Amino acid sequence: MTNSAPPLIKRHRLWRLLEIIPGLITWLALFLPILLSFFVPALVANFIIVYTVIWLFRSVKLSVNLYRSYKLTQKALKTDWGKMISYNDYPEKIDYELKKTNQEEDPQKYIELFYLKKQIQNLIQSGQYKKSKDIWHTIIFVTYKESYELIRESIKSYAQSRYPLNRIMLVLAGEEGDRENFLKTAKKIEQEFGHTFGHFMVTIHPKNLPGEIKGKSANATWAAKELKKYVDQQPAPGAGRLPELAAQNEVQRWPYDNIIISNFDADTVIHPWYFSELTFKYLTADARTEKAYQPTHMFHNNIWDVPMMVRMVALSCTFWRMAESMEKDKYKSFSSRSLSFKTVIDVDYWDPSVIPEDSRQYWSAYIIYDGRHRLIPIYSPVYMDAVLSETYSGTFKSQYLQLRRWAWGVCDFPFVALNLWYHPKLSIWTKIHQTVDFLKNSFFWATSPILLTFTGFIPGLVNKGFRETVLAYNLPQIMSNLLTFASSGIIVCALISVTIIPYNPKKGWWGQASLILQWLLIPVVSLLLSAVPALDAQTRLMFGKHLEYKVTAKARLREPASNG
């Protein structure tokens, strides 16, 4: 932890009051239009018009950002990231490429090479320059009761990476509560893949440790601490395989900022270029240990096996995250991601006392690094499983519970508000902006589908006098026009769906058509599988009923589609 960072506030006399605020704002927004429609219906009508206009602008911005992110993803998948790493390792290659490149015929390539050269020069001058031979990757692979087949498919994708496997360590992290099953799986995995990577280790997280709740963060933290014990006994390695334990203490120890940690869920399958793009962006980032490196999540592993509404949820999550990646100040950590081992240690790993470990780690780093923490997008995707249970009803129940768990990130509001407020180095504008932005995101998540669907009808339904006004007569048409414009973003989503989801020959033309037609379900999906789970989470927090972590049901009816 940096010396200038204040201790993180995890309990405070105002904590309980702050837990109430997000849900209270949401419920006031839902109930006040009904109450006020009896007395000032015109005010309610104008409120919903303004709200819809705001949603229109948000929809347009999301569509534009989604398209921009899609183009960057397509570009990343065509990029030779091994070659890009060589530019960093041997900057003289950039000069050679610049001489070869005609500035008028290919100005974009010339500009990119020019700025890469400047970036590397700045890193050299500031003493931050590293080469790829210095970098090791460590995968913390957290698992609990997942099948051997699912785990094997994920680890096989790491073994097929285009990054040198002798500089990748794999930490298979299991739970004491699944000890027998886990050790059987770990033995099979080690027999098949143990020799593939630079180092392979197995950890088992004990049950019922003080200060922990059941969840991914406690397991990942235990695994990372076991890794640290191992790393602290190692001399600083070169570019070869991991050396044996050092016998003397005088050897130079392994710098934590030379190790990149990727915290992966058990269903995380990577694109072959993932570690190469991650390495390049880590090496060329200024203040690299103050950053986190966030891939796009695409739920392709079983996308053709799940019900259409669940597929809609998976795609909506992917598209939302892709769009957010274009706004660096708003882009927050989510699920599987990567960051420096130094960063992990600075923020005290993953908080084992909370469920939303990704957002809590983001905000911890933001506070500890005095507001400098940012995410760098990795456009080589990771592929994950959409929710799938044995029955339709089980699948929808599991999907609802997963979304409620994601929405439970709202429980971070007291942590965020208090740590921002008492931070001595953050400006008052930053404190207000970040606090309001947190509340705004939670508010729109829980209210948008409900208010847009129902509120426009309320003034006329409850107030007879309002029905005779010009505003009441025009309100349905105004709302219809605004929502029609806002829904134009659905066309962008539908078209991108067809291009990013692997073609399924068994589904044929009907499968491709369904990728477009499914977006007609967006009003139902956004209401039942977005707003309602978010409202549930905020209400539980408001009344102090905290969630318990539940593992999401996931399955595959076939091997993941080829994404490379």
Tab-separated table of N, CA, C and O in Angstrom, residues 124-181:
chain	number	residue	atom	x	y	z
A	124	ILE	N	11.180	4.577	-21.012
A	124	ILE	CA	12.627	4.460	-20.798
A	124	ILE	C	13.127	5.632	-19.953
A	124	ILE	O	13.869	5.452	-18.987
A	125	GLN	N	12.689	6.846	-20.308
A	125	GLN	CA	13.132	8.043	-19.598
A	125	GLN	C	12.657	8.072	-18.150
A	125	GLN	O	13.350	8.585	-17.269
A	126	SER	N	11.478	7.507	-17.894
A	126	SER	CA	10.930	7.517	-16.530
A	126	SER	C	11.341	6.304	-15.714
A	126	SER	O	10.920	6.154	-14.559
A	127	GLY	N	12.155	5.412	-16.309
A	127	GLY	CA	12.635	4.238	-15.589
A	127	GLY	C	11.606	3.137	-15.440
A	127	GLY	O	11.762	2.243	-14.598
A	128	GLN	N	10.559	3.148	-16.256
A	128	GLN	CA	9.497	2.146	-16.161
A	128	GLN	C	9.605	1.055	-17.225
A	128	GLN	O	8.811	0.107	-17.226
A	129	TYR	N	10.583	1.179	-18.103
A	129	TYR	CA	10.666	0.272	-19.247
A	129	TYR	C	10.985	-1.157	-18.820
A	129	TYR	O	11.863	-1.406	-17.992
A	130	LYS	N	10.264	-2.107	-19.365
A	130	LYS	CA	10.509	-3.531	-19.161
A	130	LYS	C	10.409	-4.246	-20.501
A	130	LYS	O	9.758	-3.742	-21.423
A	131	LYS	N	11.023	-5.431	-20.556
A	131	LYS	CA	10.888	-6.290	-21.721
A	131	LYS	C	10.020	-7.493	-21.365
A	131	LYS	O	9.832	-7.822	-20.189
A	132	SER	N	9.521	-8.158	-22.389
A	132	SER	CA	8.602	-9.270	-22.157
A	132	SER	C	9.267	-10.427	-21.414
A	132	SER	O	8.581	-11.187	-20.719
A	133	LYS	N	10.599	-10.557	-21.539
A	133	LYS	CA	11.287	-11.645	-20.837
A	133	LYS	C	11.214	-11.472	-19.329
A	133	LYS	O	11.442	-12.429	-18.566
A	134	ASP	N	10.883	-10.248	-18.871
A	134	ASP	CA	10.756	-9.989	-17.440
A	134	ASP	C	9.404	-10.428	-16.884
A	134	ASP	O	9.242	-10.558	-15.670
A	135	ILE	N	8.428	-10.628	-17.775
A	135	ILE	CA	7.036	-10.785	-17.353
A	135	ILE	C	6.633	-12.251	-17.255
A	135	ILE	O	6.888	-13.043	-18.167
A	136	TRP	N	5.982	-12.572	-16.141
A	136	TRP	CA	5.366	-13.888	-15.948
A	136	TRP	C	3.875	-13.695	-15.716
A	136	TRP	O	3.451	-12.725	-15.073
A	137	HIS	N	3.094	-14.609	-16.227
A	137	HIS	CA	1.649	-14.605	-15.989
A	137	HIS	C	1.305	-15.698	-14.981
A	137	HIS	O	1.863	-16.800	-15.034
A	138	THR	N	0.391	-15.383	-14.094
A	138	THR	CA	-0.132	-16.382	-13.169
A	138	THR	C	-1.654	-16.397	-13.262
A	138	THR	O	-2.299	-15.348	-13.114
A	139	ILE	N	-2.198	-17.559	-13.526
A	139	ILE	CA	-3.650	-17.732	-13.572
A	139	ILE	C	-4.099	-18.282	-12.224
A	139	ILE	O	-3.684	-19.378	-11.829
A	140	ILE	N	-4.904	-17.517	-11.505
A	140	ILE	CA	-5.545	-18.036	-10.300
A	140	ILE	C	-6.907	-18.559	-10.728
A	140	ILE	O	-7.819	-17.798	-11.048
A	141	PHE	N	-7.014	-19.860	-10.762
A	141	PHE	CA	-8.177	-20.543	-11.330
A	141	PHE	C	-9.045	-21.054	-10.178
A	141	PHE	O	-8.760	-22.086	-9.568
A	142	VAL	N	-10.077	-20.298	-9.856
A	142	VAL	CA	-10.934	-20.598	-8.708
A	142	VAL	C	-12.049	-21.547	-9.126
A	142	VAL	O	-12.772	-21.287	-10.108
A	143	THR	N	-12.207	-22.634	-8.380
A	143	THR	CA	-13.234	-23.613	-8.741
A	143	THR	C	-13.926	-24.141	-7.494
A	143	THR	O	-13.316	-24.255	-6.422
A	144	TYR	N	-15.199	-24.463	-7.635
A	144	TYR	CA	-15.960	-25.082	-6.555
A	144	TYR	C	-17.040	-25.970	-7.160
A	144	TYR	O	-18.021	-25.482	-7.718
A	145	LYS	N	-16.806	-27.260	-7.118
A	145	LYS	CA	-17.747	-28.275	-7.574
A	145	LYS	C	-18.007	-28.263	-9.079
A	145	LYS	O	-18.930	-28.913	-9.547
A	146	GLU	N	-17.217	-27.512	-9.858
A	146	GLU	CA	-17.354	-27.612	-11.303
A	146	GLU	C	-16.833	-28.960	-11.785
A	146	GLU	O	-15.942	-29.569	-11.161
A	147	SER	N	-17.348	-29.397	-12.916
A	147	SER	CA	-16.964	-30.704	-13.439
A	147	SER	C	-15.540	-30.679	-14.001
A	147	SER	O	-15.038	-29.631	-14.422
A	148	TYR	N	-14.921	-31.845	-14.030
A	148	TYR	CA	-13.590	-31.982	-14.637
A	148	TYR	C	-13.624	-31.545	-16.093
A	148	TYR	O	-12.701	-30.872	-16.575
A	149	GLU	N	-14.690	-31.910	-16.813
A	149	GLU	CA	-14.784	-31.596	-18.239
A	149	GLU	C	-14.778	-30.090	-18.466
A	149	GLU	O	-14.095	-29.578	-19.364
A	150	LEU	N	-15.543	-29.347	-17.647
A	150	LEU	CA	-15.588	-27.892	-17.802
A	150	LEU	C	-14.227	-27.282	-17.483
A	150	LEU	O	-13.727	-26.422	-18.228
A	151	ILE	N	-13.607	-27.720	-16.390
A	151	ILE	CA	-12.299	-27.191	-15.998
A	151	ILE	C	-11.252	-27.498	-17.059
A	151	ILE	O	-10.435	-26.634	-17.423
A	152	ARG	N	-11.294	-28.694	-17.597
A	152	ARG	CA	-10.316	-29.092	-18.609
A	152	ARG	C	-10.410	-28.214	-19.852
A	152	ARG	O	-9.386	-27.812	-20.424
A	153	GLU	N	-11.629	-27.930	-20.297
A	153	GLU	CA	-11.796	-27.101	-21.488
A	153	GLU	C	-11.194	-25.715	-21.283
A	153	GLU	O	-10.580	-25.149	-22.189
A	154	SER	N	-11.374	-25.158	-20.091
A	154	SER	CA	-10.816	-23.834	-19.816
A	154	SER	C	-9.292	-23.885	-19.826
A	154	SER	O	-8.628	-23.075	-20.488
A	155	ILE	N	-8.712	-24.855	-19.102
A	155	ILE	CA	-7.252	-24.934	-18.999
A	155	ILE	C	-6.636	-25.303	-20.348
A	155	ILE	O	-5.525	-24.854	-20.676
A	156	LYS	N	-7.335	-26.085	-21.137
A	156	LYS	CA	-6.836	-26.406	-22.477
A	156	LYS	C	-6.663	-25.132	-23.301
A	156	LYS	O	-5.703	-25.011	-24.082
A	157	SER	N	-7.569	-24.161	-23.136
A	157	SER	CA	-7.439	-22.906	-23.892
A	157	SER	C	-6.199	-22.132	-23.461
A	157	SER	O	-5.561	-21.460	-24.277
A	158	TYR	N	-5.811	-22.215	-22.170
A	158	TYR	CA	-4.586	-21.552	-21.711
A	158	TYR	C	-3.361	-22.239	-22.315
A	158	TYR	O	-2.383	-21.578	-22.682
A	159	ALA	N	-3.445	-23.570	-22.418
A	159	ALA	CA	-2.338	-24.338	-22.995
A	159	ALA	C	-2.191	-24.084	-24.488
A	159	ALA	O	-1.125	-24.343	-25.065
A	160	GLN	N	-3.246	-23.583	-25.127
A	160	GLN	CA	-3.207	-23.273	-26.558
A	160	GLN	C	-2.916	-21.796	-26.820
A	160	GLN	O	-3.015	-21.331	-27.950
A	161	SER	N	-2.537	-21.090	-25.769
A	161	SER	CA	-2.207	-19.674	-25.909
A	161	SER	C	-0.990	-19.487	-26.810
A	161	SER	O	-0.092	-20.336	-26.855
A	162	ARG	N	-0.948	-18.380	-27.525
A	162	ARG	CA	0.196	-18.052	-28.362
A	162	ARG	C	1.325	-17.380	-27.580
A	162	ARG	O	2.352	-17.021	-28.151
A	163	TYR	N	1.114	-17.191	-26.291
A	163	TYR	CA	2.161	-16.649	-25.432
A	163	TYR	C	3.017	-17.806	-24.925
A	163	TYR	O	2.508	-18.911	-24.714
A	164	PRO	N	4.341	-17.595	-24.729
A	164	PRO	CA	5.215	-18.689	-24.267
A	164	PRO	C	4.692	-19.321	-22.976
A	164	PRO	O	4.595	-18.657	-21.940
A	165	LEU	N	4.389	-20.601	-23.024
A	165	LEU	CA	3.783	-21.287	-21.889
A	165	LEU	C	4.757	-21.455	-20.725
A	165	LEU	O	4.329	-21.643	-19.580
A	166	ASN	N	6.050	-21.399	-21.008
A	166	ASN	CA	7.028	-21.544	-19.922
A	166	ASN	C	7.101	-20.292	-19.047
A	166	ASN	O	7.832	-20.273	-18.056
A	167	ARG	N	6.335	-19.245	-19.392
A	167	ARG	CA	6.251	-18.053	-18.545
A	167	ARG	C	4.814	-17.849	-18.041
A	167	ARG	O	4.390	-16.722	-17.788
A	168	ILE	N	4.099	-18.961	-17.924
A	168	ILE	CA	2.750	-18.936	-17.349
A	168	ILE	C	2.712	-19.907	-16.176
A	168	ILE	O	3.133	-21.064	-16.296
A	169	MET	N	2.222	-19.444	-15.035
A	169	MET	CA	2.010	-20.294	-13.872
A	169	MET	C	0.509	-20.503	-13.687
A	169	MET	O	-0.278	-19.573	-13.891
A	170	LEU	N	0.132	-21.693	-13.295
A	170	LEU	CA	-1.274	-22.012	-13.070
A	170	LEU	C	-1.465	-22.420	-11.611
A	170	LEU	O	-0.824	-23.361	-11.127
A	171	VAL	N	-2.331	-21.673	-10.920
A	171	VAL	CA	-2.690	-21.987	-9.540
A	171	VAL	C	-4.126	-22.496	-9.542
A	171	VAL	O	-5.063	-21.738	-9.792
A	172	LEU	N	-4.291	-23.775	-9.292
A	172	LEU	CA	-5.621	-24.395	-9.251
A	172	LEU	C	-6.128	-24.283	-7.820
A	172	LEU	O	-5.585	-24.921	-6.908
A	173	ALA	N	-7.163	-23.460	-7.620
A	173	ALA	CA	-7.603	-23.097	-6.273
A	173	ALA	C	-8.954	-23.727	-5.959
A	173	ALA	O	-9.975	-23.351	-6.523
A	174	GLY	N	-8.950	-24.707	-5.061
A	174	GLY	CA	-10.173	-25.393	-4.678
A	174	GLY	C	-10.598	-25.055	-3.262
A	174	GLY	O	-9.931	-24.309	-2.534
A	175	GLU	N	-11.724	-25.639	-2.845
A	175	GLU	CA	-12.299	-25.382	-1.531
A	175	GLU	C	-12.273	-26.642	-0.670
A	175	GLU	O	-12.448	-27.754	-1.168
A	176	GLU	N	-12.069	-26.448	0.629
A	176	GLU	CA	-12.094	-27.558	1.577
A	176	GLU	C	-13.429	-28.288	1.535
A	176	GLU	O	-13.491	-29.514	1.680
A	177	GLY	N	-14.512	-27.537	1.292
A	177	GLY	CA	-15.835	-28.142	1.231
A	177	GLY	C	-16.036	-29.052	0.036
A	177	GLY	O	-17.041	-29.775	-0.031
A	178	ASP	N	-15.114	-29.013	-0.921
A	178	ASP	CA	-15.192	-29.869	-2.121
A	178	ASP	C	-13.880	-30.649	-2.278
A	178	ASP	O	-13.471	-30.971	-3.385
A	179	ARG	N	-13.234	-30.928	-1.143
A	179	ARG	CA	-11.862	-31.440	-1.157
A	179	ARG	C	-11.706	-32.715	-1.989
A	179	ARG	O	-10.838	-32.790	-2.868
A	180	GLU	N	-12.540	-33.710	-1.743
A	180	GLU	CA	-12.370	-35.001	-2.401
A	180	GLU	C	-12.530	-34.880	-3.909
A	180	GLU	O	-11.682	-35.357	-4.689
A	181	ASN	N	-13.589	-34.234	-4.338
A	181	ASN	CA	-13.831	-34.051	-5.772
A	181	ASN	C	-12.739	-33.192	-6.404
A	181	ASN	O	-12.240	-33.498	-7.494
